[in-house]
Amino acid sequence: MLHIRHILFLLLICLAAMPSTAQRLKTNKKLLRTVAQSQQASAAQYKLLMQQLPLDRFPVTYYEKTRKLVTSGSEPWVGGFYPGALLYLYEGTKDTALFNEAMRKLGPMEKEQFNKTTHDLGFMMYCSFGNAKRIAPRPEYDQVLINSARSLCTRFSEKVGCIRSWDSDAARFMVIIDNMVNLELLFAATRLTGDSTYYKVAVTHANTTMQHHFRPDYSSHHLVIYNPATGAVSKKQTVQGASDSSAWARGQAWGLYGYTVMYRETKDKKYLDQANHIAQFILRHPNLPADKIPYWDFNAPGIPNAPRDVSAGAVICSALFELAKYVDGRTARTYFKAAESMLQAMCSPAYLAAAGTNGGFLLMHGVGNYPRNADIDVPLIYADYYFTEAMRRYQQW
Ligand code: GLY
């Protein structure tokens, strides 16, 4: 006869063997097919785009009216997204033309490892060389990532507890929420070197940002200005948002993505709580449209006729697929379903450009910098990058 102790023991074994909520959430076969088709269509688009690019130029956006392709050198923050998106698409399609183009673009990016004039080295070097290392590792990539992290850390101030974002005024230590996404590079550098300095810089920056960038409702300011001599906060304001008190959509997306990475890398629950709070601010916001692709600012004037920002949507979608793995029960389902609905929208003709249009970019309807009247309702290379990442995250769920 089974003793009560045996029954309890068996029950415990059964519970331990049960899949977690995230494991039990199933991908939708139809959406998986749509994603595979979108990857094929995206590969064809990028083959058009690549024909227009000299070796040392990187795509930024395209203006439909004037049929103008806007490109940059390797030095602005967007340089790494094109090789990174090519690599994600290569993983999904196994089309070697994409892989070869990505490899070709790493050459002119490489020198940026020594660039100490920007905080964007995570975007630039981790999205490019980080993905290259993941897919087709070469020892020289490790050194590029380490050098990039070293350059990024030269911008860290012990006094402020942050990495400086912008250099335009030495008397004002400026930090934008976007900077959270540069920290992933630092964790990679600590893994590669065993040196915890990079890790500590990332944690300190994330803690300071958590303390000063966020409002009580967990929306975030875009820019916090610190006194470099004392570390005191002197101003909180926006540059790319609708107002100092508004929630700029891509800023909220960078925060969500950044604190999700912070939890992945440290397993410190305070970062998971922060990511959850940000996710809830976004998903419960009354101005979030039905397809969950946000307006360019959650408080944009003119809603519901304000432009959407698909780049914010793509970053949020990709982050939610990751965050859903770290939370339990209904929360995981909420994030997963929201991300699925965003992915579905981005794979539809409402956002995914028809073959041969959009200058060869994948997604339509991004907003670069609304207050400056720059890049409104256009394709954006960073929207494409996080879209290709979200597609892979869904396929690999
Ligand atoms: N990091 C610049 C932007 O999000 O526009």
mmCIF file of C-alpha atoms and ligand atoms in Angstrom:
data_model
loop_
_atom_site.group_PDB
_atom_site.id
_atom_site.type_symbol
_atom_site.label_atom_id
_atom_site.label_comp_id
_atom_site.label_asym_id
_atom_site.label_seq_id
_atom_site.Cartn_x
_atom_site.Cartn_y
_atom_site.Cartn_z
ATOM 1 C CA MET A 1 0.000 0.000 0.000
ATOM 2 C CA LEU A 2 1.227 3.485 -0.861
ATOM 3 C CA HIS A 3 2.151 5.515 2.160
ATOM 4 C CA ILE A 4 1.163 9.224 2.210
ATOM 5 C CA ARG A 5 4.875 10.092 2.045
ATOM 6 C CA HIS A 6 5.246 8.140 -1.217
ATOM 7 C CA ILE A 7 2.234 9.895 -2.694
ATOM 8 C CA LEU A 8 3.649 13.300 -1.781
ATOM 9 C CA PHE A 9 7.013 12.315 -3.239
ATOM 10 C CA LEU A 10 5.402 11.187 -6.513
ATOM 11 C CA LEU A 11 3.409 14.414 -6.626
ATOM 12 C CA LEU A 12 6.600 16.450 -6.232
ATOM 13 C CA ILE A 13 8.287 14.537 -9.059
ATOM 14 C CA CYS A 14 5.267 15.155 -11.303
ATOM 15 C CA LEU A 15 5.338 18.884 -10.493
ATOM 16 C CA ALA A 16 9.075 19.124 -11.178
ATOM 17 C CA ALA A 17 8.623 17.378 -14.537
ATOM 18 C CA MET A 18 5.842 19.727 -15.604
ATOM 19 C CA PRO A 19 6.861 22.225 -18.262
ATOM 20 C CA SER A 20 7.048 25.880 -17.185
ATOM 21 C CA THR A 21 4.339 28.219 -18.446
ATOM 22 C CA ALA A 22 6.689 29.591 -21.109
ATOM 23 C CA GLN A 23 7.413 26.052 -22.321
ATOM 24 C CA ARG A 24 3.690 25.306 -22.453
ATOM 25 C CA LEU A 25 2.939 28.342 -24.628
ATOM 26 C CA LYS A 26 2.842 27.037 -28.156
ATOM 27 C CA THR A 27 3.756 28.893 -31.323
ATOM 28 C CA ASN A 28 0.998 29.166 -33.869
ATOM 29 C CA LYS A 29 1.667 27.061 -37.013
ATOM 30 C CA LYS A 30 0.020 29.602 -39.284
ATOM 31 C CA LEU A 31 2.070 32.485 -37.858
ATOM 32 C CA LEU A 32 5.232 30.376 -38.146
ATOM 33 C CA ARG A 33 4.483 29.889 -41.853
ATOM 34 C CA THR A 34 3.849 33.631 -42.221
ATOM 35 C CA VAL A 35 7.178 34.355 -40.511
ATOM 36 C CA ALA A 36 9.044 31.970 -42.838
ATOM 37 C CA GLN A 37 7.422 33.633 -45.860
ATOM 38 C CA SER A 38 8.273 37.081 -44.472
ATOM 39 C CA GLN A 39 11.899 36.028 -44.048
ATOM 40 C CA GLN A 40 12.024 34.893 -47.690
ATOM 41 C CA ALA A 41 10.428 38.160 -48.820
ATOM 42 C CA SER A 42 12.848 40.104 -46.595
ATOM 43 C CA ALA A 43 15.835 38.268 -48.085
ATOM 44 C CA ALA A 44 14.662 39.293 -51.568
ATOM 45 C CA GLN A 45 14.223 42.916 -50.415
ATOM 46 C CA TYR A 46 17.717 43.072 -48.938
ATOM 47 C CA LYS A 47 19.164 41.707 -52.178
ATOM 48 C CA LEU A 48 17.748 44.842 -53.825
ATOM 49 C CA LEU A 49 19.087 47.049 -51.058
ATOM 50 C CA MET A 50 22.573 45.551 -51.146
ATOM 51 C CA GLN A 51 22.958 46.354 -54.850
ATOM 52 C CA GLN A 52 22.681 50.057 -54.036
ATOM 53 C CA LEU A 53 25.327 50.121 -51.290
ATOM 54 C CA PRO A 54 29.022 50.817 -51.747
ATOM 55 C CA LEU A 55 31.197 48.789 -49.371
ATOM 56 C CA ASP A 56 31.606 51.517 -46.761
ATOM 57 C CA ARG A 57 27.993 52.775 -46.727
ATOM 58 C CA PHE A 58 25.228 51.521 -44.405
ATOM 59 C CA PRO A 59 21.479 51.909 -45.013
ATOM 60 C CA VAL A 60 19.543 54.263 -42.723
ATOM 61 C CA THR A 61 16.205 55.069 -44.391
ATOM 62 C CA TYR A 62 14.493 55.757 -47.704
ATOM 63 C CA TYR A 63 12.346 58.712 -48.798
ATOM 64 C CA GLU A 64 9.607 57.464 -51.080
ATOM 65 C CA LYS A 65 8.665 60.865 -52.503
ATOM 66 C CA THR A 66 12.158 61.721 -53.726
ATOM 67 C CA ARG A 67 13.227 58.064 -54.123
ATOM 68 C CA LYS A 68 16.270 58.856 -52.025
ATOM 69 C CA LEU A 69 18.204 56.144 -50.196
ATOM 70 C CA VAL A 70 19.824 57.626 -47.089
ATOM 71 C CA THR A 71 23.044 55.911 -46.049
ATOM 72 C CA SER A 72 25.725 56.543 -43.454
ATOM 73 C CA GLY A 73 29.312 55.634 -42.779
ATOM 74 C CA SER A 74 30.138 53.191 -39.982
ATOM 75 C CA GLU A 75 30.295 55.831 -37.237
ATOM 76 C CA PRO A 76 26.655 56.724 -36.439
ATOM 77 C CA TRP A 77 24.631 54.575 -34.037
ATOM 78 C CA VAL A 78 22.857 52.669 -36.832
ATOM 79 C CA GLY A 79 25.919 51.043 -38.466
ATOM 80 C CA GLY A 80 25.560 47.578 -36.909
ATOM 81 C CA PHE A 81 21.896 46.993 -37.662
ATOM 82 C CA TYR A 82 22.244 46.121 -41.352
ATOM 83 C CA PRO A 83 24.855 43.359 -40.888
ATOM 84 C CA GLY A 84 22.890 42.142 -37.842
ATOM 85 C CA ALA A 85 19.579 41.965 -39.722
ATOM 86 C CA LEU A 86 21.302 40.158 -42.606
ATOM 87 C CA LEU A 87 22.604 37.571 -40.145
ATOM 88 C CA TYR A 88 19.176 36.995 -38.559
ATOM 89 C CA LEU A 89 17.675 36.592 -42.030
ATOM 90 C CA TYR A 90 20.490 34.250 -43.017
ATOM 91 C CA GLU A 91 19.689 32.096 -39.984
ATOM 92 C CA GLY A 92 16.053 31.914 -41.053
ATOM 93 C CA THR A 93 16.593 31.366 -44.781
ATOM 94 C CA LYS A 94 20.108 29.860 -45.049
ATOM 95 C CA ASP A 95 20.612 32.165 -48.028
ATOM 96 C CA THR A 96 24.395 32.587 -48.190
ATOM 97 C CA ALA A 97 24.153 35.829 -50.208
ATOM 98 C CA LEU A 98 22.918 37.461 -46.981
ATOM 99 C CA PHE A 99 25.716 35.949 -44.927
ATOM 100 C CA ASN A 100 28.341 37.101 -47.434
ATOM 101 C CA GLU A 101 26.941 40.633 -47.474
ATOM 102 C CA ALA A 102 27.000 40.725 -43.648
ATOM 103 C CA MET A 103 30.638 39.596 -43.630
ATOM 104 C CA ARG A 104 31.492 42.247 -46.230
ATOM 105 C CA LYS A 105 30.032 44.941 -43.971
ATOM 106 C CA LEU A 106 31.983 43.853 -40.876
ATOM 107 C CA GLY A 107 35.189 45.121 -42.513
ATOM 108 C CA PRO A 108 34.290 48.821 -42.509
ATOM 109 C CA MET A 109 32.597 48.501 -39.052
ATOM 110 C CA GLU A 110 35.695 47.082 -37.387
ATOM 111 C CA LYS A 111 37.479 50.395 -36.761
ATOM 112 C CA GLU A 112 34.589 51.579 -34.566
ATOM 113 C CA GLN A 113 35.897 49.326 -31.765
ATOM 114 C CA PHE A 114 38.217 52.228 -30.928
ATOM 115 C CA ASN A 115 35.589 54.952 -31.182
ATOM 116 C CA LYS A 116 35.363 56.675 -27.805
ATOM 117 C CA THR A 117 33.149 59.521 -28.983
ATOM 118 C CA THR A 118 29.870 57.561 -28.804
ATOM 119 C CA HIS A 119 27.846 55.604 -26.249
ATOM 120 C CA ASP A 120 26.252 53.600 -29.057
ATOM 121 C CA LEU A 121 28.958 50.946 -29.257
ATOM 122 C CA GLY A 122 26.558 48.276 -27.994
ATOM 123 C CA PHE A 123 24.145 48.926 -30.839
ATOM 124 C CA MET A 124 26.952 49.238 -33.364
ATOM 125 C CA MET A 125 29.279 46.412 -32.378
ATOM 126 C CA TYR A 126 27.089 43.888 -30.548
ATOM 127 C CA CYS A 127 24.361 43.820 -33.208
ATOM 128 C CA SER A 128 27.047 43.233 -35.862
ATOM 129 C CA PHE A 129 30.026 41.408 -34.344
ATOM 130 C CA GLY A 130 27.978 39.910 -31.493
ATOM 131 C CA ASN A 131 25.686 38.175 -33.968
ATOM 132 C CA ALA A 132 28.624 37.193 -36.174
ATOM 133 C CA LYS A 133 30.284 35.581 -33.151
ATOM 134 C CA ARG A 134 27.100 33.729 -32.299
ATOM 135 C CA ILE A 135 26.576 32.368 -35.815
ATOM 136 C CA ALA A 136 30.079 31.872 -37.218
ATOM 137 C CA PRO A 137 32.607 32.567 -34.434
ATOM 138 C CA ARG A 138 36.129 33.717 -35.223
ATOM 139 C CA PRO A 139 38.737 34.571 -32.540
ATOM 140 C CA GLU A 140 39.195 38.089 -33.953
ATOM 141 C CA TYR A 141 35.550 38.921 -33.182
ATOM 142 C CA ASP A 142 36.239 38.425 -29.481
ATOM 143 C CA GLN A 143 38.955 41.064 -29.509
ATOM 144 C CA VAL A 144 36.688 43.480 -31.411
ATOM 145 C CA LEU A 145 33.984 43.047 -28.753
ATOM 146 C CA ILE A 146 36.459 43.444 -25.892
ATOM 147 C CA ASN A 147 37.979 46.587 -27.416
ATOM 148 C CA SER A 148 34.503 48.007 -28.056
ATOM 149 C CA ALA A 149 33.526 47.415 -24.423
ATOM 150 C CA ARG A 150 36.775 49.029 -23.293
ATOM 151 C CA SER A 151 36.010 52.097 -25.449
ATOM 152 C CA LEU A 152 32.458 52.258 -24.060
ATOM 153 C CA CYS A 153 33.744 52.137 -20.470
ATOM 154 C CA THR A 154 35.946 55.205 -21.054
ATOM 155 C CA ARG A 155 32.651 57.118 -21.012
ATOM 156 C CA PHE A 156 31.701 55.854 -17.546
ATOM 157 C CA SER A 157 31.779 58.261 -14.602
ATOM 158 C CA GLU A 158 32.108 56.861 -11.065
ATOM 159 C CA LYS A 159 30.710 60.127 -9.755
ATOM 160 C CA VAL A 160 27.504 59.970 -11.802
ATOM 161 C CA GLY A 161 27.273 56.184 -11.927
ATOM 162 C CA CYS A 162 26.530 56.233 -15.650
ATOM 163 C CA ILE A 163 28.026 56.015 -19.109
ATOM 164 C CA ARG A 164 27.849 59.424 -20.765
ATOM 165 C CA SER A 165 25.546 59.486 -23.789
ATOM 166 C CA TRP A 166 26.193 62.778 -25.528
ATOM 167 C CA ASP A 167 29.310 64.935 -25.568
ATOM 168 C CA SER A 168 27.861 68.210 -26.808
ATOM 169 C CA ASP A 169 28.344 70.035 -23.473
ATOM 170 C CA ALA A 170 31.137 69.036 -21.079
ATOM 171 C CA ALA A 171 29.402 70.803 -18.173
ATOM 172 C CA ARG A 172 26.260 68.689 -18.541
ATOM 173 C CA PHE A 173 26.541 64.897 -18.225
ATOM 174 C CA MET A 174 23.749 63.676 -20.493
ATOM 175 C CA VAL A 175 22.287 60.180 -20.318
ATOM 176 C CA ILE A 176 19.449 58.929 -22.517
ATOM 177 C CA ILE A 177 17.292 55.871 -21.846
ATOM 178 C CA ASP A 178 18.509 54.371 -25.155
ATOM 179 C CA ASN A 179 21.864 53.786 -23.468
ATOM 180 C CA MET A 180 20.392 50.792 -21.593
ATOM 181 C CA VAL A 181 20.682 48.746 -24.791
ATOM 182 C CA ASN A 182 24.448 49.303 -24.985
ATOM 183 C CA LEU A 183 25.013 47.322 -21.786
ATOM 184 C CA GLU A 184 24.661 43.855 -23.368
ATOM 185 C CA LEU A 185 28.113 44.357 -24.929
ATOM 186 C CA LEU A 186 29.638 44.805 -21.464
ATOM 187 C CA PHE A 187 28.329 41.460 -20.206
ATOM 188 C CA ALA A 188 29.816 39.789 -23.292
ATOM 189 C CA ALA A 189 33.171 41.440 -22.500
ATOM 190 C CA THR A 190 33.159 40.133 -18.930
ATOM 191 C CA ARG A 191 32.425 36.611 -20.213
ATOM 192 C CA LEU A 192 35.243 36.881 -22.761
ATOM 193 C CA THR A 193 37.867 38.298 -20.386
ATOM 194 C CA GLY A 194 36.832 37.162 -16.907
ATOM 195 C CA ASP A 195 37.190 40.819 -15.906
ATOM 196 C CA SER A 196 34.175 41.910 -13.864
ATOM 197 C CA THR A 197 34.828 45.626 -14.454
ATOM 198 C CA TYR A 198 32.526 45.637 -17.489
ATOM 199 C CA TYR A 199 29.800 43.837 -15.552
ATOM 200 C CA LYS A 200 30.054 46.353 -12.710
ATOM 201 C CA VAL A 201 29.806 49.316 -15.078
ATOM 202 C CA ALA A 202 26.665 47.805 -16.638
ATOM 203 C CA VAL A 203 25.045 47.166 -13.243
ATOM 204 C CA THR A 204 25.911 50.640 -11.937
ATOM 205 C CA HIS A 205 24.558 52.330 -15.064
ATOM 206 C CA ALA A 206 21.349 50.288 -14.899
ATOM 207 C CA ASN A 207 20.870 51.093 -11.194
ATOM 208 C CA THR A 208 21.423 54.829 -11.631
ATOM 209 C CA THR A 209 19.066 54.859 -14.619
ATOM 210 C CA MET A 210 16.440 52.954 -12.650
ATOM 211 C CA GLN A 211 16.644 55.563 -9.911
ATOM 212 C CA HIS A 212 16.445 58.692 -12.054
ATOM 213 C CA HIS A 213 14.936 57.993 -15.466
ATOM 214 C CA PHE A 214 11.627 56.503 -14.367
ATOM 215 C CA ARG A 215 8.411 58.146 -13.234
ATOM 216 C CA PRO A 216 6.074 56.601 -10.641
ATOM 217 C CA ASP A 217 4.034 54.978 -13.457
ATOM 218 C CA TYR A 218 7.269 53.380 -14.827
ATOM 219 C CA SER A 219 7.267 55.431 -18.010
ATOM 220 C CA SER A 220 10.674 56.947 -18.592
ATOM 221 C CA HIS A 221 12.137 60.313 -19.368
ATOM 222 C CA HIS A 222 14.226 60.434 -22.502
ATOM 223 C CA LEU A 223 17.156 62.467 -21.191
ATOM 224 C CA VAL A 224 18.498 62.971 -17.668
ATOM 225 C CA ILE A 225 21.206 65.596 -17.241
ATOM 226 C CA TYR A 226 23.603 65.166 -14.320
ATOM 227 C CA ASN A 227 26.159 67.521 -12.848
ATOM 228 C CA PRO A 228 29.437 65.796 -13.770
ATOM 229 C CA ALA A 229 31.209 67.140 -10.665
ATOM 230 C CA THR A 230 28.643 66.050 -8.063
ATOM 231 C CA GLY A 231 26.523 63.403 -9.827
ATOM 232 C CA ALA A 232 23.360 65.309 -8.879
ATOM 233 C CA VAL A 233 20.460 65.359 -11.320
ATOM 234 C CA SER A 234 20.042 68.813 -12.812
ATOM 235 C CA LYS A 235 17.292 68.249 -15.387
ATOM 236 C CA LYS A 236 14.940 65.658 -16.852
ATOM 237 C CA GLN A 237 13.618 66.339 -20.296
ATOM 238 C CA THR A 238 12.906 64.986 -23.764
ATOM 239 C CA VAL A 239 14.638 65.462 -27.072
ATOM 240 C CA GLN A 240 12.845 63.015 -29.336
ATOM 241 C CA GLY A 241 9.524 62.797 -27.506
ATOM 242 C CA ALA A 242 6.393 64.947 -27.635
ATOM 243 C CA SER A 243 7.076 66.754 -24.329
ATOM 244 C CA ASP A 244 9.130 66.498 -21.150
ATOM 245 C CA SER A 245 6.256 64.693 -19.448
ATOM 246 C CA SER A 246 5.339 62.378 -22.331
ATOM 247 C CA ALA A 247 6.318 58.768 -22.947
ATOM 248 C CA TRP A 248 8.337 58.639 -26.174
ATOM 249 C CA ALA A 249 7.521 55.206 -27.595
ATOM 250 C CA ARG A 250 10.994 54.101 -28.613
ATOM 251 C CA GLY A 251 12.353 55.265 -25.260
ATOM 252 C CA GLN A 252 9.910 52.954 -23.471
ATOM 253 C CA ALA A 253 10.989 50.177 -25.837
ATOM 254 C CA TRP A 254 14.694 50.709 -25.096
ATOM 255 C CA GLY A 255 13.963 50.561 -21.354
ATOM 256 C CA LEU A 256 11.980 47.330 -21.683
ATOM 257 C CA TYR A 257 14.646 45.695 -23.827
ATOM 258 C CA GLY A 258 17.476 46.925 -21.591
ATOM 259 C CA TYR A 259 16.054 45.714 -18.273
ATOM 260 C CA THR A 260 15.102 42.367 -19.820
ATOM 261 C CA VAL A 261 18.761 41.918 -20.803
ATOM 262 C CA MET A 262 19.817 43.066 -17.313
ATOM 263 C CA TYR A 263 17.733 40.277 -15.770
ATOM 264 C CA ARG A 264 19.041 37.693 -18.249
ATOM 265 C CA GLU A 265 22.633 38.612 -17.461
ATOM 266 C CA THR A 266 22.456 39.079 -13.672
ATOM 267 C CA LYS A 267 19.360 37.141 -12.544
ATOM 268 C CA ASP A 268 18.754 40.045 -10.127
ATOM 269 C CA LYS A 269 15.011 40.155 -9.532
ATOM 270 C CA LYS A 270 14.891 43.935 -9.283
ATOM 271 C CA TYR A 271 15.591 44.118 -13.027
ATOM 272 C CA LEU A 272 12.850 41.604 -13.767
ATOM 273 C CA ASP A 273 10.446 43.709 -11.697
ATOM 274 C CA GLN A 274 11.514 46.803 -13.618
ATOM 275 C CA ALA A 275 11.028 45.101 -17.004
ATOM 276 C CA ASN A 276 7.605 43.869 -15.870
ATOM 277 C CA HIS A 277 6.575 47.349 -14.756
ATOM 278 C CA ILE A 278 7.653 48.826 -18.105
ATOM 279 C CA ALA A 279 5.847 46.070 -20.025
ATOM 280 C CA GLN A 280 2.705 46.756 -18.046
ATOM 281 C CA PHE A 281 2.933 50.491 -18.665
ATOM 282 C CA ILE A 282 3.128 49.780 -22.402
ATOM 283 C CA LEU A 283 0.559 47.000 -22.710
ATOM 284 C CA ARG A 284 -2.047 48.614 -20.453
ATOM 285 C CA HIS A 285 -1.706 52.068 -21.969
ATOM 286 C CA PRO A 286 -5.060 53.361 -23.247
ATOM 287 C CA ASN A 287 -3.305 54.816 -26.313
ATOM 288 C CA LEU A 288 -1.813 51.502 -27.407
ATOM 289 C CA PRO A 289 -3.604 50.646 -30.677
ATOM 290 C CA ALA A 290 -5.337 47.305 -31.251
ATOM 291 C CA ASP A 291 -2.418 45.860 -33.264
ATOM 292 C CA LYS A 292 -0.100 46.990 -30.432
ATOM 293 C CA ILE A 293 2.253 48.934 -32.730
ATOM 294 C CA PRO A 294 2.529 52.202 -30.769
ATOM 295 C CA TYR A 295 2.138 55.756 -31.917
ATOM 296 C CA TRP A 296 5.535 57.485 -31.990
ATOM 297 C CA ASP A 297 4.793 58.844 -28.506
ATOM 298 C CA PHE A 298 2.189 57.450 -26.100
ATOM 299 C CA ASN A 299 1.077 61.063 -25.604
ATOM 300 C CA ALA A 300 1.497 62.204 -29.203
ATOM 301 C CA PRO A 301 -0.753 65.065 -30.207
ATOM 302 C CA GLY A 302 -3.410 64.031 -32.704
ATOM 303 C CA ILE A 303 -3.915 60.415 -31.583
ATOM 304 C CA PRO A 304 -5.523 58.423 -33.290
ATOM 305 C CA ASN A 305 -4.194 60.230 -36.355
ATOM 306 C CA ALA A 306 -0.605 60.467 -35.126
ATOM 307 C CA PRO A 307 2.040 58.396 -36.970
ATOM 308 C CA ARG A 308 2.887 54.959 -35.648
ATOM 309 C CA ASP A 309 6.471 53.994 -34.909
ATOM 310 C CA VAL A 310 7.059 50.444 -36.083
ATOM 311 C CA SER A 311 10.644 50.589 -34.753
ATOM 312 C CA ALA A 312 9.291 50.902 -31.199
ATOM 313 C CA GLY A 313 6.882 48.052 -32.002
ATOM 314 C CA ALA A 314 9.673 45.793 -33.255
ATOM 315 C CA VAL A 315 11.871 46.418 -30.181
ATOM 316 C CA ILE A 316 8.948 45.793 -27.801
ATOM 317 C CA CYS A 317 7.902 42.651 -29.669
ATOM 318 C CA SER A 318 11.384 41.154 -29.542
ATOM 319 C CA ALA A 319 11.823 42.088 -25.856
ATOM 320 C CA LEU A 320 8.460 40.573 -24.892
ATOM 321 C CA PHE A 321 9.371 37.232 -26.490
ATOM 322 C CA GLU A 322 12.392 37.138 -24.202
ATOM 323 C CA LEU A 323 10.682 38.516 -21.096
ATOM 324 C CA ALA A 324 7.887 35.916 -21.436
ATOM 325 C CA LYS A 325 10.502 33.254 -20.638
ATOM 326 C CA TYR A 326 11.302 34.760 -17.248
ATOM 327 C CA VAL A 327 7.810 35.214 -15.804
ATOM 328 C CA ASP A 328 5.166 32.827 -14.663
ATOM 329 C CA GLY A 329 1.617 31.969 -15.502
ATOM 330 C CA ARG A 330 -0.733 34.508 -16.942
ATOM 331 C CA THR A 331 1.967 37.142 -17.339
ATOM 332 C CA ALA A 332 3.959 34.940 -19.732
ATOM 333 C CA ARG A 333 0.827 34.316 -21.758
ATOM 334 C CA THR A 334 -0.004 38.045 -21.862
ATOM 335 C CA TYR A 335 3.482 38.951 -23.121
ATOM 336 C CA PHE A 336 3.633 36.089 -25.595
ATOM 337 C CA LYS A 337 0.202 36.834 -27.055
ATOM 338 C CA ALA A 338 0.943 40.568 -27.296
ATOM 339 C CA ALA A 339 4.244 39.860 -29.045
ATOM 340 C CA GLU A 340 2.509 37.424 -31.413
ATOM 341 C CA SER A 341 -0.043 40.053 -32.311
ATOM 342 C CA MET A 342 2.718 42.610 -33.004
ATOM 343 C CA LEU A 343 4.617 40.091 -35.107
ATOM 344 C CA GLN A 344 1.454 39.245 -37.025
ATOM 345 C CA ALA A 345 0.919 42.943 -37.742
ATOM 346 C CA MET A 346 4.523 43.492 -38.848
ATOM 347 C CA CYS A 347 4.330 40.491 -41.209
ATOM 348 C CA SER A 348 1.150 41.897 -42.789
ATOM 349 C CA PRO A 349 0.922 44.351 -45.708
ATOM 350 C CA ALA A 350 0.035 47.048 -43.166
ATOM 351 C CA TYR A 351 3.747 47.219 -42.228
ATOM 352 C CA LEU A 352 5.757 44.782 -44.385
ATOM 353 C CA ALA A 353 6.629 46.436 -47.678
ATOM 354 C CA ALA A 354 5.580 44.880 -50.985
ATOM 355 C CA ALA A 355 8.388 43.371 -53.056
ATOM 356 C CA GLY A 356 10.483 45.996 -54.815
ATOM 357 C CA THR A 357 9.108 48.964 -52.831
ATOM 358 C CA ASN A 358 10.296 50.838 -49.723
ATOM 359 C CA GLY A 359 13.817 51.273 -51.157
ATOM 360 C CA GLY A 360 14.600 47.642 -50.281
ATOM 361 C CA PHE A 361 13.872 48.077 -46.550
ATOM 362 C CA LEU A 362 11.530 45.604 -44.858
ATOM 363 C CA LEU A 363 9.126 47.591 -42.673
ATOM 364 C CA MET A 364 7.188 50.767 -43.396
ATOM 365 C CA HIS A 365 5.948 53.377 -40.898
ATOM 366 C CA GLY A 366 8.828 54.200 -38.579
ATOM 367 C CA VAL A 367 9.478 57.536 -36.903
ATOM 368 C CA GLY A 368 13.066 58.696 -36.426
ATOM 369 C CA ASN A 369 12.876 62.115 -34.792
ATOM 370 C CA TYR A 370 9.443 63.725 -34.849
ATOM 371 C CA PRO A 371 10.264 67.017 -33.049
ATOM 372 C CA ARG A 372 13.015 67.653 -35.578
ATOM 373 C CA ASN A 373 10.632 66.797 -38.406
ATOM 374 C CA ALA A 374 13.143 64.137 -39.459
ATOM 375 C CA ASP A 375 12.299 60.674 -40.767
ATOM 376 C CA ILE A 376 8.565 60.545 -40.121
ATOM 377 C CA ASP A 377 6.617 57.595 -41.516
ATOM 378 C CA VAL A 378 9.618 56.037 -43.210
ATOM 379 C CA PRO A 379 11.502 52.742 -43.154
ATOM 380 C CA LEU A 380 14.243 52.596 -40.514
ATOM 381 C CA ILE A 381 17.110 50.123 -40.413
ATOM 382 C CA TYR A 382 16.707 49.600 -36.658
ATOM 383 C CA ALA A 383 13.041 48.668 -37.127
ATOM 384 C CA ASP A 384 14.191 46.039 -39.615
ATOM 385 C CA TYR A 385 16.836 44.721 -37.230
ATOM 386 C CA TYR A 386 14.513 44.146 -34.264
ATOM 387 C CA PHE A 387 11.845 42.735 -36.599
ATOM 388 C CA THR A 388 14.306 40.130 -37.924
ATOM 389 C CA GLU A 389 15.321 39.359 -34.323
ATOM 390 C CA ALA A 390 11.690 38.984 -33.240
ATOM 391 C CA MET A 391 11.029 36.590 -36.136
ATOM 392 C CA ARG A 392 13.973 34.410 -35.047
ATOM 393 C CA ARG A 393 12.900 34.509 -31.415
ATOM 394 C CA TYR A 394 9.472 33.279 -32.409
ATOM 395 C CA GLN A 395 10.887 30.509 -34.597
ATOM 396 C CA GLN A 396 13.195 29.400 -31.814
ATOM 397 C CA TRP A 397 10.579 29.581 -29.062
HETATM 398 N N1 GLY B 1 19.053 55.866 -30.102
HETATM 399 C C1 GLY B 1 18.464 56.813 -30.951
HETATM 400 C C2 GLY B 1 17.031 56.588 -31.223
HETATM 401 O O1 GLY B 1 16.423 55.679 -30.711
HETATM 402 O O2 GLY B 1 16.505 57.353 -31.997
#
